[in-house]
mmCIF file of C-alpha atoms in Angstrom:
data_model
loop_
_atom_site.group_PDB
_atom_site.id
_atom_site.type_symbol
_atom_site.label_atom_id
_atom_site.label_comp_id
_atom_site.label_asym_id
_atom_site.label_seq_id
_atom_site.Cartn_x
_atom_site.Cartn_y
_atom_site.Cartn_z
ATOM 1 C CA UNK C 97 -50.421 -59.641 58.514
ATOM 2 C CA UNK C 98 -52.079 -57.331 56.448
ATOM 3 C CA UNK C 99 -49.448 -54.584 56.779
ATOM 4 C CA UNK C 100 -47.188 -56.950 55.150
ATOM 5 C CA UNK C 101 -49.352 -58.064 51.951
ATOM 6 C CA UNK C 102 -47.232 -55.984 49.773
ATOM 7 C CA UNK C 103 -43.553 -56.617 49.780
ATOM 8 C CA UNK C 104 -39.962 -56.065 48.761
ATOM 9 C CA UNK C 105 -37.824 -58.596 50.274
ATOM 10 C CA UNK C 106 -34.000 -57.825 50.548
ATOM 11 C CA UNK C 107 -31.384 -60.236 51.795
ATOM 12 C CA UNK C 108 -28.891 -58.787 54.311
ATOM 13 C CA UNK C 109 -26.319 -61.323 54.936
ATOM 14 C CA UNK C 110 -27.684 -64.394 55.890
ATOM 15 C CA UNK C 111 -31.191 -63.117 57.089
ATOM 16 C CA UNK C 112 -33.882 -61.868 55.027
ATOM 17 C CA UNK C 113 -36.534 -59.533 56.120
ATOM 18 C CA UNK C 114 -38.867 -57.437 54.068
ATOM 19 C CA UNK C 115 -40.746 -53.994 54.040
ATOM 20 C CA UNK C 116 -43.939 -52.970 52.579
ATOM 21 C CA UNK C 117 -44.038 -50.512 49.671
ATOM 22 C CA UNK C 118 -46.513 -48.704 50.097
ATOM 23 C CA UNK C 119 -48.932 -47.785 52.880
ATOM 24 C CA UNK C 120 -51.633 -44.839 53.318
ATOM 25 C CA UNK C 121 -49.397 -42.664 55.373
ATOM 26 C CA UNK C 122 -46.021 -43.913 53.572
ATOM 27 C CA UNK C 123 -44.696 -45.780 56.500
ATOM 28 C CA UNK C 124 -42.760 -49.246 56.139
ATOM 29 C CA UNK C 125 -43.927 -52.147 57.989
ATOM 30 C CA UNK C 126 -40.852 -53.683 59.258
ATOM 31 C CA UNK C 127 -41.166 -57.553 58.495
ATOM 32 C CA UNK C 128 -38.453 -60.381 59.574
ATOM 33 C CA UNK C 129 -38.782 -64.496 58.665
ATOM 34 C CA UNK C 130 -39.477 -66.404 61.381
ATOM 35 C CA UNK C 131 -38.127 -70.236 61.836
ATOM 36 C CA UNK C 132 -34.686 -71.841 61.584
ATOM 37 C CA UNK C 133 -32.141 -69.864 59.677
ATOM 38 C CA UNK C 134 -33.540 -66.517 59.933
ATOM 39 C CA UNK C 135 -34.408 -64.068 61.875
ATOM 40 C CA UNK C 136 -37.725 -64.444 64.026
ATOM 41 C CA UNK C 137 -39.571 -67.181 65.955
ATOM 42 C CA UNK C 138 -42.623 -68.461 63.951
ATOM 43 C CA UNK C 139 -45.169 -65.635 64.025
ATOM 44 C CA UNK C 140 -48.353 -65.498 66.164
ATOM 45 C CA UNK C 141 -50.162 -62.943 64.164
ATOM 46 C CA UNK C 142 -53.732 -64.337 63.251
ATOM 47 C CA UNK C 143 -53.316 -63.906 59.757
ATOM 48 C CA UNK C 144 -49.890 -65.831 58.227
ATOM 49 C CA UNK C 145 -48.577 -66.406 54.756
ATOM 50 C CA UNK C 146 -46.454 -69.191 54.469
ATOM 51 C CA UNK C 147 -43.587 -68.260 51.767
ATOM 52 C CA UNK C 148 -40.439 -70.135 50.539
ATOM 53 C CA UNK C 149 -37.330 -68.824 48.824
ATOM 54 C CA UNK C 150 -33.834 -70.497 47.957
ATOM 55 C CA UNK C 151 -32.625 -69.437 51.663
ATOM 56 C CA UNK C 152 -36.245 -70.095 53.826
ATOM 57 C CA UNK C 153 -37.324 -73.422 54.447
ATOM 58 C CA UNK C 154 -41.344 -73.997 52.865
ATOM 59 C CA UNK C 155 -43.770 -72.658 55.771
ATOM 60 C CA UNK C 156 -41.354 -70.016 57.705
ATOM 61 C CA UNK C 157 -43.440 -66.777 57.672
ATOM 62 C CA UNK C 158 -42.676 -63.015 58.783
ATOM 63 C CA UNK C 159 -43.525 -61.282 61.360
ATOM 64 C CA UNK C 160 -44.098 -57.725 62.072
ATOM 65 C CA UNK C 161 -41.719 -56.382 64.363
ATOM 66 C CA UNK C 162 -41.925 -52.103 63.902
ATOM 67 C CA UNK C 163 -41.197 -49.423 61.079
ATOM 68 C CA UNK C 164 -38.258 -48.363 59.637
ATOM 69 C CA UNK C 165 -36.796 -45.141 59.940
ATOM 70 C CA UNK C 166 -34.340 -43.112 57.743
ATOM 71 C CA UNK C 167 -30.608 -44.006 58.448
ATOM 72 C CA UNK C 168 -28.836 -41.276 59.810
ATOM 73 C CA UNK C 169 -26.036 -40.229 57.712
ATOM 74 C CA UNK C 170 -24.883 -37.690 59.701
ATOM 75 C CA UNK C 171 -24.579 -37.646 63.606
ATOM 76 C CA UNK C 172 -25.343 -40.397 65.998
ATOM 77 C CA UNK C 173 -28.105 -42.668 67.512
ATOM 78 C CA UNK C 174 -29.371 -42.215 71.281
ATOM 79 C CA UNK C 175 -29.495 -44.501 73.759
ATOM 80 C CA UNK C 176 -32.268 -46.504 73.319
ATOM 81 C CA UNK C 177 -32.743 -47.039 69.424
ATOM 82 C CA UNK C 178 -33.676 -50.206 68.045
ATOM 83 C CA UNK C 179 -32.147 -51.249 65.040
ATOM 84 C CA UNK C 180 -31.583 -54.219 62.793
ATOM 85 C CA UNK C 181 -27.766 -55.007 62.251
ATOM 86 C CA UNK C 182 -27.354 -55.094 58.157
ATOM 87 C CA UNK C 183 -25.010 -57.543 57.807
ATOM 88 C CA UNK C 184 -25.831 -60.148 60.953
ATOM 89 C CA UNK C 185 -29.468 -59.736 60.785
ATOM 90 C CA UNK C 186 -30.871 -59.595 64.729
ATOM 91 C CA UNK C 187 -32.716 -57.186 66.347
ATOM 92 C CA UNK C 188 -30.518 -54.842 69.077
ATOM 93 C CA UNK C 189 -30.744 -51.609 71.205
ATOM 94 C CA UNK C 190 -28.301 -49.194 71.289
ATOM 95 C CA UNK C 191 -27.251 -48.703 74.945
ATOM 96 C CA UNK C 192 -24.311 -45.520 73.987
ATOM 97 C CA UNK C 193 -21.377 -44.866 72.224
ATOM 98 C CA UNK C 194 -18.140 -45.168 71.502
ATOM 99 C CA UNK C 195 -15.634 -42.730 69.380
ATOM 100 C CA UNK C 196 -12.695 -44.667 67.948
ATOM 101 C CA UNK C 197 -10.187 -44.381 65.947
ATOM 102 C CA UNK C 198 -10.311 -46.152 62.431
ATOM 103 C CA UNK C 199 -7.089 -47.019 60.714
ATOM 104 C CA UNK C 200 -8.094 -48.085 57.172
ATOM 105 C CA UNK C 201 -5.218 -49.611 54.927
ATOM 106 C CA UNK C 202 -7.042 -49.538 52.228
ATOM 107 C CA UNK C 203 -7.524 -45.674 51.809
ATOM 108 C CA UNK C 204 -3.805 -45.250 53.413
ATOM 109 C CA UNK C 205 -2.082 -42.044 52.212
ATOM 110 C CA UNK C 206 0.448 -42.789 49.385
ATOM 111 C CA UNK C 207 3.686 -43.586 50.712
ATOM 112 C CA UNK C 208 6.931 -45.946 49.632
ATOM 113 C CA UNK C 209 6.422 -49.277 49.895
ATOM 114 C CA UNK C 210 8.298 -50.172 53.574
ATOM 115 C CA UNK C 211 9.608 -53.854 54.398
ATOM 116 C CA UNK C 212 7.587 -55.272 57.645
ATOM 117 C CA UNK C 213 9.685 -54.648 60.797
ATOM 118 C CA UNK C 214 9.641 -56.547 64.216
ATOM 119 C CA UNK C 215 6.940 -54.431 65.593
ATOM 120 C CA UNK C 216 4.042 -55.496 63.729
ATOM 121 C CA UNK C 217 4.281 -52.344 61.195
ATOM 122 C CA UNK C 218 2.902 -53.169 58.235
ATOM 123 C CA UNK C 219 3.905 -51.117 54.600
ATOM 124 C CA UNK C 220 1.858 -48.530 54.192
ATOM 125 C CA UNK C 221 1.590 -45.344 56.880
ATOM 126 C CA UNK C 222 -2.013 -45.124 57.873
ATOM 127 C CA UNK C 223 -3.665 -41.865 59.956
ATOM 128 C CA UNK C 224 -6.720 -43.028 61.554
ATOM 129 C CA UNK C 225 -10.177 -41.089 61.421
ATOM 130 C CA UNK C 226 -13.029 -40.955 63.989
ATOM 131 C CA UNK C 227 -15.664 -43.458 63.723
ATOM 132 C CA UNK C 228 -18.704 -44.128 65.701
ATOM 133 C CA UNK C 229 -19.360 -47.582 67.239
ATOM 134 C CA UNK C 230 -21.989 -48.658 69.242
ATOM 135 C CA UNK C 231 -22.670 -50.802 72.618
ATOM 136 C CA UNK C 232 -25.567 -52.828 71.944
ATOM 137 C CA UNK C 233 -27.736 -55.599 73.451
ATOM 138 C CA UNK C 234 -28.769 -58.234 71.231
ATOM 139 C CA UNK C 235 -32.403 -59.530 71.108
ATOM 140 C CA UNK C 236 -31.929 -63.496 72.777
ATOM 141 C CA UNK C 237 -34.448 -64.750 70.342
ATOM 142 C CA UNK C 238 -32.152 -64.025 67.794
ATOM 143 C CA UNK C 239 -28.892 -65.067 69.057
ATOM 144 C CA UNK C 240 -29.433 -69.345 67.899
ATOM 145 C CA UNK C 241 -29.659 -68.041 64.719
ATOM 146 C CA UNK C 242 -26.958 -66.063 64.272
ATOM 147 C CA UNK C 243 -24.344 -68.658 66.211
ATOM 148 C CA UNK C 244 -23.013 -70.089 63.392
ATOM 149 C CA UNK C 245 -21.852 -66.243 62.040
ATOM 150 C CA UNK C 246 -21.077 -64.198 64.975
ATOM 151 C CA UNK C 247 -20.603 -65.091 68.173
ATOM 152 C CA UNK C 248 -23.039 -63.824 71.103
ATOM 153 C CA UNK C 249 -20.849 -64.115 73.983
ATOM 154 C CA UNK C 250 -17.810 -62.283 72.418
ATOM 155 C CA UNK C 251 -17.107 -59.410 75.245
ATOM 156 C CA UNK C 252 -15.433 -61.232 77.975
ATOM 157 C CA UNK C 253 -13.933 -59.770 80.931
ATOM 158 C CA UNK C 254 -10.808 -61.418 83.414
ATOM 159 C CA UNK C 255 -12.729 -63.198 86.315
ATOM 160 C CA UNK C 256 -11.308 -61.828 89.855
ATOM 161 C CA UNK C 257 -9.487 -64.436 91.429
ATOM 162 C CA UNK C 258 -6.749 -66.488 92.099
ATOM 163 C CA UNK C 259 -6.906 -68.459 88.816
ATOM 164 C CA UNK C 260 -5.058 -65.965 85.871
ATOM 165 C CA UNK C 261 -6.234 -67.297 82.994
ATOM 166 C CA UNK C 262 -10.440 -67.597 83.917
ATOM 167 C CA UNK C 263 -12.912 -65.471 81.671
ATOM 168 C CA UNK C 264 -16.463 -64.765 82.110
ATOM 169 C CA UNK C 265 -18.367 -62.955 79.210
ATOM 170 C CA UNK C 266 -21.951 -60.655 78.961
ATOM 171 C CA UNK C 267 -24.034 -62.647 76.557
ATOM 172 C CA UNK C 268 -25.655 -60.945 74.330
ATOM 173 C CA UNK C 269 -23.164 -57.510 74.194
ATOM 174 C CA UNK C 270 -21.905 -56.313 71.200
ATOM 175 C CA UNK C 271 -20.143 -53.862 69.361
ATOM 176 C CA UNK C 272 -22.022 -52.187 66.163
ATOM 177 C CA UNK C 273 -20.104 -50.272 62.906
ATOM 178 C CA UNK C 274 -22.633 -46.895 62.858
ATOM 179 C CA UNK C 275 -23.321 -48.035 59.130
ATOM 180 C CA UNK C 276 -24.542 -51.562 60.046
ATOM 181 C CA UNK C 277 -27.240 -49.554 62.320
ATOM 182 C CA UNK C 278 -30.444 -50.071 60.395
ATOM 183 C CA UNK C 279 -33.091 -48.194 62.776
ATOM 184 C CA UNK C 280 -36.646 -48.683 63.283
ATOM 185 C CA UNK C 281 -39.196 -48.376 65.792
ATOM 186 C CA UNK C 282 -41.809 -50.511 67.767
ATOM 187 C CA UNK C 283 -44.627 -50.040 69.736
ATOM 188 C CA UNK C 284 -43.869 -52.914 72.134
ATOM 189 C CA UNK C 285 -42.930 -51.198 75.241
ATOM 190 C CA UNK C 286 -40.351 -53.939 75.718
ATOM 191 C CA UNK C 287 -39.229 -54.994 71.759
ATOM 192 C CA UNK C 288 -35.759 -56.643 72.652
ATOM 193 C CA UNK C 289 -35.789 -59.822 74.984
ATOM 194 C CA UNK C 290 -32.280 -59.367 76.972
ATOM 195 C CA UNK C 291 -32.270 -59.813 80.915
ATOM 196 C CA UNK C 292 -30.534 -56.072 80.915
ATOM 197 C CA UNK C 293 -32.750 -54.456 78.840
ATOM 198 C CA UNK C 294 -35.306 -53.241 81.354
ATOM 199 C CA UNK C 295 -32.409 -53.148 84.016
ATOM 200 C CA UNK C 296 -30.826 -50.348 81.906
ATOM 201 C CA UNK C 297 -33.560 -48.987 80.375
ATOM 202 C CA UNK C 298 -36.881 -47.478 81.046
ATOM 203 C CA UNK C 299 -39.774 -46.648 78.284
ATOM 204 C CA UNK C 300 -41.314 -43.002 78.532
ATOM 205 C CA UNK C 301 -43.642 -42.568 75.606
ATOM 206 C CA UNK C 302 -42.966 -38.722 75.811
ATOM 207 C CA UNK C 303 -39.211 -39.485 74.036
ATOM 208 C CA UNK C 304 -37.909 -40.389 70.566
ATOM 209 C CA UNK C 305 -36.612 -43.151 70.959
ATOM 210 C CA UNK C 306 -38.636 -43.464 73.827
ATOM 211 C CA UNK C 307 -36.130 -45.873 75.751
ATOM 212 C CA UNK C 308 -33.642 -43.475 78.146
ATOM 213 C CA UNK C 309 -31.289 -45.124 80.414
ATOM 214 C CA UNK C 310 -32.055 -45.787 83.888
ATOM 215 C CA UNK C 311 -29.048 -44.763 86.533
ATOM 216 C CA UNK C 312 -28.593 -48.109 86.621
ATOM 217 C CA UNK C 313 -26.535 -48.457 82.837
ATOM 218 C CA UNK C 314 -24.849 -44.972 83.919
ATOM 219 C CA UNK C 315 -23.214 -46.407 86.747
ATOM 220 C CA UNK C 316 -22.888 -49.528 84.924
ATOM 221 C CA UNK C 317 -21.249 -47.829 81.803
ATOM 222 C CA UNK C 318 -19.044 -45.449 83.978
ATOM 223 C CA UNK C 319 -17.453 -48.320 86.610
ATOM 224 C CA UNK C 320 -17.011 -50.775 83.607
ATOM 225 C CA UNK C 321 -15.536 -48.319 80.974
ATOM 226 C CA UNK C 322 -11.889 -49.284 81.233
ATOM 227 C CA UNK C 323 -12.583 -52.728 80.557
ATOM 228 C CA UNK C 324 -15.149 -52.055 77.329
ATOM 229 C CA UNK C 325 -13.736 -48.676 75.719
ATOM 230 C CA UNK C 326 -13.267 -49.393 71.942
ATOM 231 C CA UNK C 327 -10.515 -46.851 70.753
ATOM 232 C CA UNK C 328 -9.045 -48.316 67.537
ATOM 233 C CA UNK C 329 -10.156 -50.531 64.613
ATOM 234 C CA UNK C 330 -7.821 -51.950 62.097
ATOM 235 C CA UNK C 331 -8.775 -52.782 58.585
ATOM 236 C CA UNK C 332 -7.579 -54.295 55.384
ATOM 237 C CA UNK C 333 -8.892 -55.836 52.346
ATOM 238 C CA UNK C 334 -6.750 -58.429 50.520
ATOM 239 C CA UNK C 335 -8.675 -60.062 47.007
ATOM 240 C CA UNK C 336 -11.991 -58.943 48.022
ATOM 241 C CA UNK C 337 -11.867 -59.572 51.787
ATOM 242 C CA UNK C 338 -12.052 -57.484 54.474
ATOM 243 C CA UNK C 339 -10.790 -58.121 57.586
ATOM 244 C CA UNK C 340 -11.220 -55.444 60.773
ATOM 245 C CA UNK C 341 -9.459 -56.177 63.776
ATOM 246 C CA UNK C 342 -10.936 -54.448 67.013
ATOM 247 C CA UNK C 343 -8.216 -54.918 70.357
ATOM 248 C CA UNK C 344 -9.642 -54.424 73.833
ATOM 249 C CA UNK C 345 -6.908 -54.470 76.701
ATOM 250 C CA UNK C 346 -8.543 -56.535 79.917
ATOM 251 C CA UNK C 347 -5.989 -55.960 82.376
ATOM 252 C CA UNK C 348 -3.002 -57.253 84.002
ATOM 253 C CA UNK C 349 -2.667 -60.468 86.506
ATOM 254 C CA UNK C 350 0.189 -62.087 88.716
ATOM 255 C CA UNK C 351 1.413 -65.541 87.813
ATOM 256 C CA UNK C 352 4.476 -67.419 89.219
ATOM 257 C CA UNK C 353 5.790 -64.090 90.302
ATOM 258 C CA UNK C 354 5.417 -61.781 86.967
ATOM 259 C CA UNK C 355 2.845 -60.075 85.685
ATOM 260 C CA UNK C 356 0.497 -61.074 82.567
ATOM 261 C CA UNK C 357 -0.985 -58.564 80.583
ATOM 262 C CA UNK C 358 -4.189 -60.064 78.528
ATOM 263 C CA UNK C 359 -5.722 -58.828 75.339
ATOM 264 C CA UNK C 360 -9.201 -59.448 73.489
ATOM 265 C CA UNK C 361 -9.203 -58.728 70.046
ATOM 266 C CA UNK C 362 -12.665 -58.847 67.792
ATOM 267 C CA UNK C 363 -12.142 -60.014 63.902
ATOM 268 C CA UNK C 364 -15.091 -59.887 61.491
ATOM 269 C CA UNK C 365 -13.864 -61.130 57.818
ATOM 270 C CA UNK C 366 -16.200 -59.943 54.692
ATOM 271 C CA UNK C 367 -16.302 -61.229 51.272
ATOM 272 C CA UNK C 368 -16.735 -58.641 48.819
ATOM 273 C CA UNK C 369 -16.953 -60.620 45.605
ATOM 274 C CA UNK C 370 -19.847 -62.764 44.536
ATOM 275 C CA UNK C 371 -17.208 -66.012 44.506
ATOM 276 C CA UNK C 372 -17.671 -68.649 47.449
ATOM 277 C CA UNK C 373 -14.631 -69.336 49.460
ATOM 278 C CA UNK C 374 -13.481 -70.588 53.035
ATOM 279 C CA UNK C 375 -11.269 -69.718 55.593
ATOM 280 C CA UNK C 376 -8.477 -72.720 56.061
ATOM 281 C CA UNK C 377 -5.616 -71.450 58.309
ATOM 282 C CA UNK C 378 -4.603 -68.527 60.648
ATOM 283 C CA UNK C 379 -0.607 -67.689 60.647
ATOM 284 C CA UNK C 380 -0.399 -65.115 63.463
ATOM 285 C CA UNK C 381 2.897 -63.418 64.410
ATOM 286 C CA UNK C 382 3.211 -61.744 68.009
ATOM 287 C CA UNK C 383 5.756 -59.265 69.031
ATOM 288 C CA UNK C 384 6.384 -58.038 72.700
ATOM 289 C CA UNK C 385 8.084 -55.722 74.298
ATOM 290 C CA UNK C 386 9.973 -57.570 76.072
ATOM 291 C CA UNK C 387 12.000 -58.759 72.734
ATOM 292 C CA UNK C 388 10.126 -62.098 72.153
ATOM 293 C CA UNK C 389 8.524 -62.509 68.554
ATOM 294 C CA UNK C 390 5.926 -65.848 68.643
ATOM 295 C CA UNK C 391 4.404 -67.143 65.489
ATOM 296 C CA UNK C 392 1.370 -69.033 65.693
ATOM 297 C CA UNK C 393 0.015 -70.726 63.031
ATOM 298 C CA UNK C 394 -3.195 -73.517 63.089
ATOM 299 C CA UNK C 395 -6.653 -74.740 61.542
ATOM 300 C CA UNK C 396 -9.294 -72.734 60.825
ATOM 301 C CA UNK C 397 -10.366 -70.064 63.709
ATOM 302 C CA UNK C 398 -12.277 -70.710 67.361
ATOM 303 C CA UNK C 399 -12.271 -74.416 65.849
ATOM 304 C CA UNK C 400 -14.376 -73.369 62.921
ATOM 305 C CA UNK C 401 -13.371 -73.047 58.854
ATOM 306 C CA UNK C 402 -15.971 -70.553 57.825
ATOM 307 C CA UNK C 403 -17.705 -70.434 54.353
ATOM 308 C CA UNK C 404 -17.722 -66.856 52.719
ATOM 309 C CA UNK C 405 -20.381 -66.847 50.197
ATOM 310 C CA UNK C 406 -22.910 -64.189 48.504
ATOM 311 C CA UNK C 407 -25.478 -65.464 50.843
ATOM 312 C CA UNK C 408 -23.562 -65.579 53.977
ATOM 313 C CA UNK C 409 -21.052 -62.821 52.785
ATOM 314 C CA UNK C 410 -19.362 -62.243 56.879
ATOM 315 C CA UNK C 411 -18.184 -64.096 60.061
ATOM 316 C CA UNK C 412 -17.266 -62.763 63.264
ATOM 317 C CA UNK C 413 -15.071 -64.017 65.730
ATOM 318 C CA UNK C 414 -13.030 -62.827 69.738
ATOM 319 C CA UNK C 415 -10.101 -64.508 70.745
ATOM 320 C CA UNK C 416 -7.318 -63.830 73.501
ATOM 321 C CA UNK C 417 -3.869 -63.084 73.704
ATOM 322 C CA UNK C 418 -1.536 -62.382 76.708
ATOM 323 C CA UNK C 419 2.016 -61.362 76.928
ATOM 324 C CA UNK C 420 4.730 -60.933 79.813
ATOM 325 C CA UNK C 421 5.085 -57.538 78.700
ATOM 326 C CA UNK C 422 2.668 -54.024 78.747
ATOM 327 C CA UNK C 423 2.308 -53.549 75.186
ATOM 328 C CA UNK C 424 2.914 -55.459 72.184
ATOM 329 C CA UNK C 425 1.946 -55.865 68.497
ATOM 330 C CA UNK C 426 0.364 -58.448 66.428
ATOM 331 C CA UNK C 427 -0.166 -58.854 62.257
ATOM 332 C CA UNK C 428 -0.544 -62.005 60.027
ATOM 333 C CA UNK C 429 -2.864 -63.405 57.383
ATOM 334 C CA UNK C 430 -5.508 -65.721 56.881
ATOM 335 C CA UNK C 431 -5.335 -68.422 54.101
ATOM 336 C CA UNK C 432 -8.948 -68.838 52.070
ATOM 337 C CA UNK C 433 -9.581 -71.637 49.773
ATOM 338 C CA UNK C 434 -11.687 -70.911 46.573
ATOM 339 C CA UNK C 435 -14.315 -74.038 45.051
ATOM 340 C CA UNK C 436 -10.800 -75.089 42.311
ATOM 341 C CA UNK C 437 -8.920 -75.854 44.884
ATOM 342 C CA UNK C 438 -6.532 -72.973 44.920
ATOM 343 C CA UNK C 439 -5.419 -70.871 47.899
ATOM 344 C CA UNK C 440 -4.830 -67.295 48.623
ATOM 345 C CA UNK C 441 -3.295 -65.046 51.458
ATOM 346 C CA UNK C 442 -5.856 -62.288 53.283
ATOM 347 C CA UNK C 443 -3.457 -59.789 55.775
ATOM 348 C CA UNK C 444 -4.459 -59.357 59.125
ATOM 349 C CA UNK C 445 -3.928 -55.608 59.233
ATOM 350 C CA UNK C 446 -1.293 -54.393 62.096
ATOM 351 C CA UNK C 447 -2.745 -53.814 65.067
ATOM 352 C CA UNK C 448 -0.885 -52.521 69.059
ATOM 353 C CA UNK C 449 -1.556 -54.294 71.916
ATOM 354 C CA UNK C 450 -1.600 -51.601 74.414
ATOM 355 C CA UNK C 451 -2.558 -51.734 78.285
ATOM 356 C CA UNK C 452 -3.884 -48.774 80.678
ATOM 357 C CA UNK C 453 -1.471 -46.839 82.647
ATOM 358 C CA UNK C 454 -3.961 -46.287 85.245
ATOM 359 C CA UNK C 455 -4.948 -49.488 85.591
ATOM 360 C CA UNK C 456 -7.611 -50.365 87.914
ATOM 361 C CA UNK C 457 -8.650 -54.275 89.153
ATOM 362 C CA UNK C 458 -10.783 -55.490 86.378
ATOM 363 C CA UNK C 459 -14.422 -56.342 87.143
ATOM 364 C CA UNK C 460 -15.448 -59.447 88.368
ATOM 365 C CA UNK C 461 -19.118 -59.184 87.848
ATOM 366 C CA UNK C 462 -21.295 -57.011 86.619
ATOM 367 C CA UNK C 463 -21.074 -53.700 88.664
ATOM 368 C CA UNK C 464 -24.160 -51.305 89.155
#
């Protein structure tokens, strides 16, 4: 790995992966630690250096895997771009994207302080602004080793038959913040192992990137776009952590003679601050329209209590919701521990539950 021999290494989240800093036409190597806890299988390259850090285990070594490019500032990536996510560490592809809505309490316009009301509306009056997101496919060499942060099979869809309540999910899809897009570029004709990758796209040399989608993810992204449009993001940062809420409405089934509306809603929680501390309960509060306010309140989240720590500064979770009722709102908070002991309250920001008017029967399998 000669293209490697000189390097910076930088620690994104829990992964590290390194660049060269210098080469004879200026380009940077892209490198990535192979091995448990990081972010590529042990290398085959004929020449290895076996290093050790704080957050490798002695004898992981990196692996070349393409060269970075220039973050775009302004505009957006194509279809086909392979990136490194900044904050989970694995290798992806962009497959298109999505223009939502960002409603960001913490740059809210000034504006008297408001008591919390039974629709989920929170104190401050927020105006969203357009953000780019991205549908993605994550690299499945990748995915044991980010388990523990994020979860892989996240986007889950309402399974087609009799039984209401069964989900089925895409492993391997995921949603992407434009800033978490770290792009580079490979000469592997085929640089991300996902069993859609060369069933959406198809590599033609002639174009940068030089992935383009086959007809194939077209008909894919255009029969399947109720059921995966992102169109608002909620987020709010309480003592240094930042929680964004991303809803998804799945569509509506019959039970015991009344309809069922279901929700999916995506939280990733950040820890700003250098201090280490750990998620210990969830207090959720649900409002429909149909009158009924629920509060839920339990242990941890998805039956984990997740560490926040310089190291491992995020964690990502989906969950479900359903109500008797079209639309609905949900809010709450989060209760972190710090090392003395002591406990504070995160707020879930505000968020609508909202359901298509034109709905159509959700998918029950992937459609081409």
């Amino acid at each position: 790995m000669a293209s490697c021999a000189a390097r910076r290494a930088l620690t994104v989240g829990s992964r590290w992966w390194s660049r060269s800093l210098a080469t004879a036409r200026g380009s940077r190597p892209l490198c990535a630690v192979g091995g448990a806890g990081a972010l590529l299988p042990v290398a085959t390259a004929t020449s290895r250096r076996h290093l050790s850090s704080r957050n490798r285990a002695e004898g992981k070594v990196l692996e070349t895997v393409g060269v970075f490019e220039v973050p775009k500032q302004n505009g957006k990536y194509e279809t086909g771009q392979l990136f490194l996510h900044s904050v989970f560490g694995y290798r992806g592809v962009v497959l298109f994207p999505w223009q939502a809505r960002l409603y960001d309490r913490d740059v809210a316009s000034a504006a008297p302080e408001k008591a919390e009301n039974p629709a989920g509306h929170g104190s401050k009056e927020v105006k969203g602004k357009t953000h780019t997101y991205y549908q993605v496919l994550i690299d499945a060499r990748d995915c044991p080793h980010i388990s523990q942060r994020s979860q892989t099979e996240a986007v889950t869809f309402l399974a087609n038959h009799d039984d209401s309540r069964a989900l089925y999910a895409i492993p391997g899809l995921d949603y992407v913040s434009h800033e978490d897009i770290l792009p580079y570029t490979s000469t592997d004709q085929v640089p991300i192992q996902h069993e859609l990758f060369e069933r959406f796209l198809l590599y033609d040399q002639t174009k940068a990137p030089p992935f383009v989608a086959r007809e194939t993810l077209r008909a894919w992204q255009e029969k399947n776009h109720p059921w995966l449009e992102l169109s608002d993001v909620h987020r709010e940062t309480t003592e240094n952590i930042r929680v964004t809420v991303i809803p998804f409405y799945m569509g509506m089934r019959e039970a015991q003679n009344s309809h069922v509306y279901w929700w999916r809603y995506c939280i990733r929680l950040e820890n700003l601050d250098s201090d280490v501390v750990q998620l210990r309960e969830r207090h959720w509060r649900i409002f429909s329209l149909s009158g009924t306010l629920e509060t839920v309140r339990g242990r941890g989240v998805v039956g984990r209590e997740p560490v926040l720590s310089k190291e491992q500064p995020a964690f990502q979770y989906s969950s479900h919701v359903s109500l008797q009722a079209s639309s609905g709102h949900m809010w709450g908070t989060f209760r972190f521990e710090r090392p003395d002991g002591s406990h504070f309250d995160v707020r879930i920001p505000p968020f609508s539950l909202e359901s298509n008017k034109d709905e159509k029967t959700p998918p029950s399998g992937l459609h081409w």
